[in-house]
Amino acid sequence: MPEQKKAVGPLDRAFAIVRYVANQTKAVSIAETANALSLPIPTAHRLVGNLEDRGFLQKALGSKRYVVGNQLITLSAKVIGAAFRTARRHAVLRAVADEIGEQCEIGVVRDSVVAYVDSILVSQPQGLQFNPGEVAPLHCTSTGKIYMSRLSERAREKLCRSLALTQYTDNTIIDCDTLLRVLQETRHQGWAKTNEEFVKGVVGCAVPIVSPDRELIACLGVSVPVARVSFEELDRFIPPLLKAAVLLSQTILQTDSEDETLEDT
């Protein structure tokens, strides 16, 4: 759909191109982009070239059509992380951690790994602790499963078959077909669980944090020793996590003059 307001300056046009490409479900050509934004073809070529040079756009594999670039994906994840590290959102995270009595964390996907941007430690330190700045694999974490499950079927299978499905425990899913079936179940139920798949003795679950248009922003999860909570008992954490995820979704795009950014720890 053409933009309602024509970009007026080079920076406006560049942002318009990035926004247009990011909103598409498939790779787009320069001609399509120029037509959608009412830009001269030479201008579109120049701007797309500049964006490609900076890693914000890249050609789809084996094609002259464009998708968002790795630098833009990384930047987006960092921006989302910064948005969550505020007093108000941290308070929501602390409240749900206090309610369920276990560590809670917020994770985003960056460069095909899960990156944790905020977490609340509880008084019971046993088990796996995901601290801000740490990363974890996609295929054996609840956040990773949610991210992969929300991709289109084709993109999901392509990503699954491109990942190194490293075996971390006896329960790690290392067969792509099996993982795809789990991801389909995750997509259907809307949340994910892991059963000692990344670290032996630790189970976990996560729910999506979505934007107003239902796009995935991040995930809210919990990790707990199986000696304290069984894999089956994780289900009781889902309702409070979903409730907190809704609060986070409602606040993420809001601004507040009293909402101070937290210092990194």
PDB file of N, CA, C and O in Angstrom, residues 57-101:
ATOM      1  N   LEU A  57      19.664  -2.841   5.160  1.00  0.00           N
ATOM      2  CA  LEU A  57      18.947  -3.675   4.195  1.00  0.00           C
ATOM      3  C   LEU A  57      19.946  -4.655   3.606  1.00  0.00           C
ATOM      4  O   LEU A  57      21.156  -4.399   3.587  1.00  0.00           O
ATOM      5  N   GLN A  58      19.455  -5.781   3.113  1.00  0.00           N
ATOM      6  CA  GLN A  58      20.320  -6.735   2.431  1.00  0.00           C
ATOM      7  C   GLN A  58      19.516  -7.492   1.390  1.00  0.00           C
ATOM      8  O   GLN A  58      18.286  -7.598   1.492  1.00  0.00           O
ATOM      9  N   LYS A  59      20.204  -7.987   0.378  1.00  0.00           N
ATOM     10  CA  LYS A  59      19.533  -8.769  -0.654  1.00  0.00           C
ATOM     11  C   LYS A  59      19.137 -10.127  -0.106  1.00  0.00           C
ATOM     12  O   LYS A  59      19.902 -10.760   0.636  1.00  0.00           O
ATOM     13  N   ALA A  60      17.946 -10.568  -0.464  1.00  0.00           N
ATOM     14  CA  ALA A  60      17.528 -11.923  -0.111  1.00  0.00           C
ATOM     15  C   ALA A  60      18.441 -12.908  -0.824  1.00  0.00           C
ATOM     16  O   ALA A  60      18.938 -12.636  -1.921  1.00  0.00           O
ATOM     17  N   LEU A  61      18.686 -14.042  -0.199  1.00  0.00           N
ATOM     18  CA  LEU A  61      19.620 -15.019  -0.736  1.00  0.00           C
ATOM     19  C   LEU A  61      19.250 -15.395  -2.168  1.00  0.00           C
ATOM     20  O   LEU A  61      18.130 -15.793  -2.454  1.00  0.00           O
ATOM     21  N   GLY A  62      20.232 -15.247  -3.084  1.00  0.00           N
ATOM     22  CA  GLY A  62      20.029 -15.603  -4.481  1.00  0.00           C
ATOM     23  C   GLY A  62      19.046 -14.713  -5.218  1.00  0.00           C
ATOM     24  O   GLY A  62      18.441 -15.131  -6.199  1.00  0.00           O
ATOM     25  N   SER A  63      18.921 -13.470  -4.758  1.00  0.00           N
ATOM     26  CA  SER A  63      17.923 -12.577  -5.343  1.00  0.00           C
ATOM     27  C   SER A  63      18.452 -11.151  -5.365  1.00  0.00           C
ATOM     28  O   SER A  63      19.402 -10.805  -4.665  1.00  0.00           O
ATOM     29  N   LYS A  64      17.835 -10.314  -6.186  1.00  0.00           N
ATOM     30  CA  LYS A  64      18.128  -8.885  -6.195  1.00  0.00           C
ATOM     31  C   LYS A  64      17.084  -8.107  -5.401  1.00  0.00           C
ATOM     32  O   LYS A  64      17.084  -6.874  -5.400  1.00  0.00           O
ATOM     33  N   ARG A  65      16.205  -8.830  -4.735  1.00  0.00           N
ATOM     34  CA  ARG A  65      15.172  -8.216  -3.921  1.00  0.00           C
ATOM     35  C   ARG A  65      15.679  -8.042  -2.497  1.00  0.00           C
ATOM     36  O   ARG A  65      16.609  -8.731  -2.059  1.00  0.00           O
ATOM     37  N   TYR A  66      15.056  -7.150  -1.741  1.00  0.00           N
ATOM     38  CA  TYR A  66      15.612  -6.740  -0.453  1.00  0.00           C
ATOM     39  C   TYR A  66      14.742  -7.141   0.736  1.00  0.00           C
ATOM     40  O   TYR A  66      13.512  -7.180   0.659  1.00  0.00           O
ATOM     41  N   VAL A  67      15.450  -7.407   1.824  1.00  0.00           N
ATOM     42  CA  VAL A  67      14.834  -7.635   3.131  1.00  0.00           C
ATOM     43  C   VAL A  67      15.610  -6.796   4.139  1.00  0.00           C
ATOM     44  O   VAL A  67      16.634  -6.181   3.807  1.00  0.00           O
ATOM     45  N   VAL A  68      15.145  -6.755   5.387  1.00  0.00           N
ATOM     46  CA  VAL A  68      15.879  -6.001   6.412  1.00  0.00           C
ATOM     47  C   VAL A  68      17.228  -6.658   6.657  1.00  0.00           C
ATOM     48  O   VAL A  68      17.378  -7.882   6.579  1.00  0.00           O
ATOM     49  N   GLY A  69      18.243  -5.836   6.969  1.00  0.00           N
ATOM     50  CA  GLY A  69      19.596  -6.335   7.166  1.00  0.00           C
ATOM     51  C   GLY A  69      19.899  -6.679   8.606  1.00  0.00           C
ATOM     52  O   GLY A  69      19.170  -6.303   9.541  1.00  0.00           O
ATOM     53  N   ASN A  70      21.007  -7.386   8.797  1.00  0.00           N
ATOM     54  CA  ASN A  70      21.389  -7.836  10.134  1.00  0.00           C
ATOM     55  C   ASN A  70      21.658  -6.672  11.085  1.00  0.00           C
ATOM     56  O   ASN A  70      21.352  -6.755  12.281  1.00  0.00           O
ATOM     57  N   GLN A  71      22.237  -5.590  10.579  1.00  0.00           N
ATOM     58  CA  GLN A  71      22.505  -4.442  11.443  1.00  0.00           C
ATOM     59  C   GLN A  71      21.207  -3.829  11.964  1.00  0.00           C
ATOM     60  O   GLN A  71      21.132  -3.394  13.115  1.00  0.00           O
ATOM     61  N   LEU A  72      20.182  -3.809  11.121  1.00  0.00           N
ATOM     62  CA  LEU A  72      18.893  -3.270  11.556  1.00  0.00           C
ATOM     63  C   LEU A  72      18.257  -4.182  12.586  1.00  0.00           C
ATOM     64  O   LEU A  72      17.667  -3.712  13.573  1.00  0.00           O
ATOM     65  N   ILE A  73      18.367  -5.496  12.385  1.00  0.00           N
ATOM     66  CA  ILE A  73      17.804  -6.445  13.342  1.00  0.00           C
ATOM     67  C   ILE A  73      18.485  -6.292  14.698  1.00  0.00           C
ATOM     68  O   ILE A  73      17.828  -6.262  15.751  1.00  0.00           O
ATOM     69  N   THR A  74      19.811  -6.188  14.678  1.00  0.00           N
ATOM     70  CA  THR A  74      20.555  -6.017  15.925  1.00  0.00           C
ATOM     71  C   THR A  74      20.179  -4.717  16.614  1.00  0.00           C
ATOM     72  O   THR A  74      19.961  -4.673  17.833  1.00  0.00           O
ATOM     73  N   LEU A  75      20.101  -3.634  15.831  1.00  0.00           N
ATOM     74  CA  LEU A  75      19.720  -2.339  16.386  1.00  0.00           C
ATOM     75  C   LEU A  75      18.317  -2.395  16.977  1.00  0.00           C
ATOM     76  O   LEU A  75      18.067  -1.858  18.070  1.00  0.00           O
ATOM     77  N   SER A  76      17.404  -3.047  16.283  1.00  0.00           N
ATOM     78  CA  SER A  76      16.024  -3.148  16.765  1.00  0.00           C
ATOM     79  C   SER A  76      15.966  -3.851  18.110  1.00  0.00           C
ATOM     80  O   SER A  76      15.242  -3.430  19.019  1.00  0.00           O
ATOM     81  N   ALA A  77      16.733  -4.944  18.233  1.00  0.00           N
ATOM     82  CA  ALA A  77      16.750  -5.682  19.495  1.00  0.00           C
ATOM     83  C   ALA A  77      17.310  -4.822  20.624  1.00  0.00           C
ATOM     84  O   ALA A  77      16.806  -4.847  21.755  1.00  0.00           O
ATOM     85  N   LYS A  78      18.352  -4.035  20.321  1.00  0.00           N
ATOM     86  CA  LYS A  78      18.936  -3.169  21.346  1.00  0.00           C
ATOM     87  C   LYS A  78      17.961  -2.068  21.766  1.00  0.00           C
ATOM     88  O   LYS A  78      17.877  -1.711  22.945  1.00  0.00           O
ATOM     89  N   VAL A  79      17.236  -1.534  20.791  1.00  0.00           N
ATOM     90  CA  VAL A  79      16.243  -0.499  21.097  1.00  0.00           C
ATOM     91  C   VAL A  79      15.135  -1.069  21.977  1.00  0.00           C
ATOM     92  O   VAL A  79      14.703  -0.440  22.953  1.00  0.00           O
ATOM     93  N   ILE A  80      14.672  -2.276  21.631  1.00  0.00           N
ATOM     94  CA  ILE A  80      13.639  -2.920  22.443  1.00  0.00           C
ATOM     95  C   ILE A  80      14.158  -3.167  23.852  1.00  0.00           C
ATOM     96  O   ILE A  80      13.464  -2.939  24.846  1.00  0.00           O
ATOM     97  N   GLY A  81      15.401  -3.643  23.935  1.00  0.00           N
ATOM     98  CA  GLY A  81      15.985  -3.871  25.252  1.00  0.00           C
ATOM     99  C   GLY A  81      16.036  -2.611  26.083  1.00  0.00           C
ATOM    100  O   GLY A  81      15.689  -2.615  27.271  1.00  0.00           O
ATOM    101  N   ALA A  82      16.443  -1.510  25.474  1.00  0.00           N
ATOM    102  CA  ALA A  82      16.502  -0.235  26.189  1.00  0.00           C
ATOM    103  C   ALA A  82      15.114   0.214  26.629  1.00  0.00           C
ATOM    104  O   ALA A  82      14.941   0.772  27.720  1.00  0.00           O
ATOM    105  N   ALA A  83      14.110  -0.055  25.802  1.00  0.00           N
ATOM    106  CA  ALA A  83      12.746   0.345  26.130  1.00  0.00           C
ATOM    107  C   ALA A  83      12.218  -0.412  27.344  1.00  0.00           C
ATOM    108  O   ALA A  83      11.418   0.118  28.124  1.00  0.00           O
ATOM    109  N   PHE A  84      12.673  -1.656  27.520  1.00  0.00           N
ATOM    110  CA  PHE A  84      12.206  -2.442  28.654  1.00  0.00           C
ATOM    111  C   PHE A  84      12.954  -2.114  29.942  1.00  0.00           C
ATOM    112  O   PHE A  84      12.452  -2.385  31.030  1.00  0.00           O
ATOM    113  N   ARG A  85      14.158  -1.564  29.827  1.00  0.00           N
ATOM    114  CA  ARG A  85      14.935  -1.278  31.021  1.00  0.00           C
ATOM    115  C   ARG A  85      14.563   0.083  31.598  1.00  0.00           C
ATOM    116  O   ARG A  85      15.380   1.003  31.706  1.00  0.00           O
ATOM    117  N   THR A  86      13.308   0.220  31.952  1.00  0.00           N
ATOM    118  CA  THR A  86      12.822   1.437  32.581  1.00  0.00           C
ATOM    119  C   THR A  86      12.189   1.073  33.923  1.00  0.00           C
ATOM    120  O   THR A  86      11.817  -0.085  34.154  1.00  0.00           O
ATOM    121  N   ALA A  87      12.063   2.049  34.789  1.00  0.00           N
ATOM    122  CA  ALA A  87      11.549   1.790  36.129  1.00  0.00           C
ATOM    123  C   ALA A  87      10.154   1.181  36.092  1.00  0.00           C
ATOM    124  O   ALA A  87       9.838   0.251  36.846  1.00  0.00           O
ATOM    125  N   ARG A  88       9.302   1.703  35.207  1.00  0.00           N
ATOM    126  CA  ARG A  88       7.923   1.239  35.172  1.00  0.00           C
ATOM    127  C   ARG A  88       7.833  -0.218  34.713  1.00  0.00           C
ATOM    128  O   ARG A  88       7.148  -1.037  35.320  1.00  0.00           O
ATOM    129  N   ARG A  89       8.559  -0.556  33.622  1.00  0.00           N
ATOM    130  CA  ARG A  89       8.496  -1.932  33.129  1.00  0.00           C
ATOM    131  C   ARG A  89       9.218  -2.894  34.056  1.00  0.00           C
ATOM    132  O   ARG A  89       8.819  -4.042  34.218  1.00  0.00           O
ATOM    133  N   HIS A  90      10.299  -2.418  34.680  1.00  0.00           N
ATOM    134  CA  HIS A  90      11.013  -3.237  35.649  1.00  0.00           C
ATOM    135  C   HIS A  90      10.102  -3.550  36.840  1.00  0.00           C
ATOM    136  O   HIS A  90      10.166  -4.660  37.400  1.00  0.00           O
ATOM    137  N   ALA A  91       9.253  -2.594  37.210  1.00  0.00           N
ATOM    138  CA  ALA A  91       8.325  -2.813  38.318  1.00  0.00           C
ATOM    139  C   ALA A  91       7.311  -3.896  37.977  1.00  0.00           C
ATOM    140  O   ALA A  91       6.927  -4.701  38.838  1.00  0.00           O
ATOM    141  N   VAL A  92       6.852  -3.926  36.733  1.00  0.00           N
ATOM    142  CA  VAL A  92       5.932  -4.988  36.302  1.00  0.00           C
ATOM    143  C   VAL A  92       6.620  -6.343  36.399  1.00  0.00           C
ATOM    144  O   VAL A  92       6.048  -7.325  36.876  1.00  0.00           O
ATOM    145  N   LEU A  93       7.882  -6.395  35.970  1.00  0.00           N
ATOM    146  CA  LEU A  93       8.647  -7.635  36.029  1.00  0.00           C
ATOM    147  C   LEU A  93       8.840  -8.075  37.479  1.00  0.00           C
ATOM    148  O   LEU A  93       8.703  -9.262  37.801  1.00  0.00           O
ATOM    149  N   ARG A  94       9.159  -7.132  38.353  1.00  0.00           N
ATOM    150  CA  ARG A  94       9.345  -7.477  39.757  1.00  0.00           C
ATOM    151  C   ARG A  94       8.043  -7.976  40.378  1.00  0.00           C
ATOM    152  O   ARG A  94       8.045  -8.925  41.180  1.00  0.00           O
ATOM    153  N   ALA A  95       6.943  -7.360  40.015  1.00  0.00           N
ATOM    154  CA  ALA A  95       5.654  -7.755  40.589  1.00  0.00           C
ATOM    155  C   ALA A  95       5.301  -9.192  40.223  1.00  0.00           C
ATOM    156  O   ALA A  95       4.841  -9.964  41.078  1.00  0.00           O
ATOM    157  N   VAL A  96       5.498  -9.576  38.979  1.00  0.00           N
ATOM    158  CA  VAL A  96       5.148 -10.942  38.587  1.00  0.00           C
ATOM    159  C   VAL A  96       6.131 -11.939  39.189  1.00  0.00           C
ATOM    160  O   VAL A  96       5.747 -13.050  39.571  1.00  0.00           O
ATOM    161  N   ALA A  97       7.407 -11.556  39.320  1.00  0.00           N
ATOM    162  CA  ALA A  97       8.381 -12.440  39.968  1.00  0.00           C
ATOM    163  C   ALA A  97       8.023 -12.660  41.431  1.00  0.00           C
ATOM    164  O   ALA A  97       8.104 -13.774  41.947  1.00  0.00           O
ATOM    165  N   ASP A  98       7.603 -11.594  42.102  1.00  0.00           N
ATOM    166  CA  ASP A  98       7.186 -11.717  43.496  1.00  0.00           C
ATOM    167  C   ASP A  98       5.925 -12.574  43.614  1.00  0.00           C
ATOM    168  O   ASP A  98       5.780 -13.355  44.554  1.00  0.00           O
ATOM    169  N   GLU A  99       5.020 -12.430  42.656  1.00  0.00           N
ATOM    170  CA  GLU A  99       3.764 -13.179  42.708  1.00  0.00           C
ATOM    171  C   GLU A  99       3.992 -14.675  42.584  1.00  0.00           C
ATOM    172  O   GLU A  99       3.398 -15.474  43.316  1.00  0.00           O
ATOM    173  N   ILE A 100       4.855 -15.068  41.651  1.00  0.00           N
ATOM    174  CA  ILE A 100       5.052 -16.504  41.442  1.00  0.00           C
ATOM    175  C   ILE A 100       6.241 -17.047  42.247  1.00  0.00           C
ATOM    176  O   ILE A 100       6.412 -18.258  42.353  1.00  0.00           O
ATOM    177  N   GLY A 101       7.058 -16.144  42.808  1.00  0.00           N
ATOM    178  CA  GLY A 101       8.146 -16.577  43.658  1.00  0.00           C
ATOM    179  C   GLY A 101       9.329 -17.177  42.939  1.00  0.00           C
ATOM    180  O   GLY A 101      10.094 -17.948  43.535  1.00  0.00           O
TER     181      GLY A 101
END
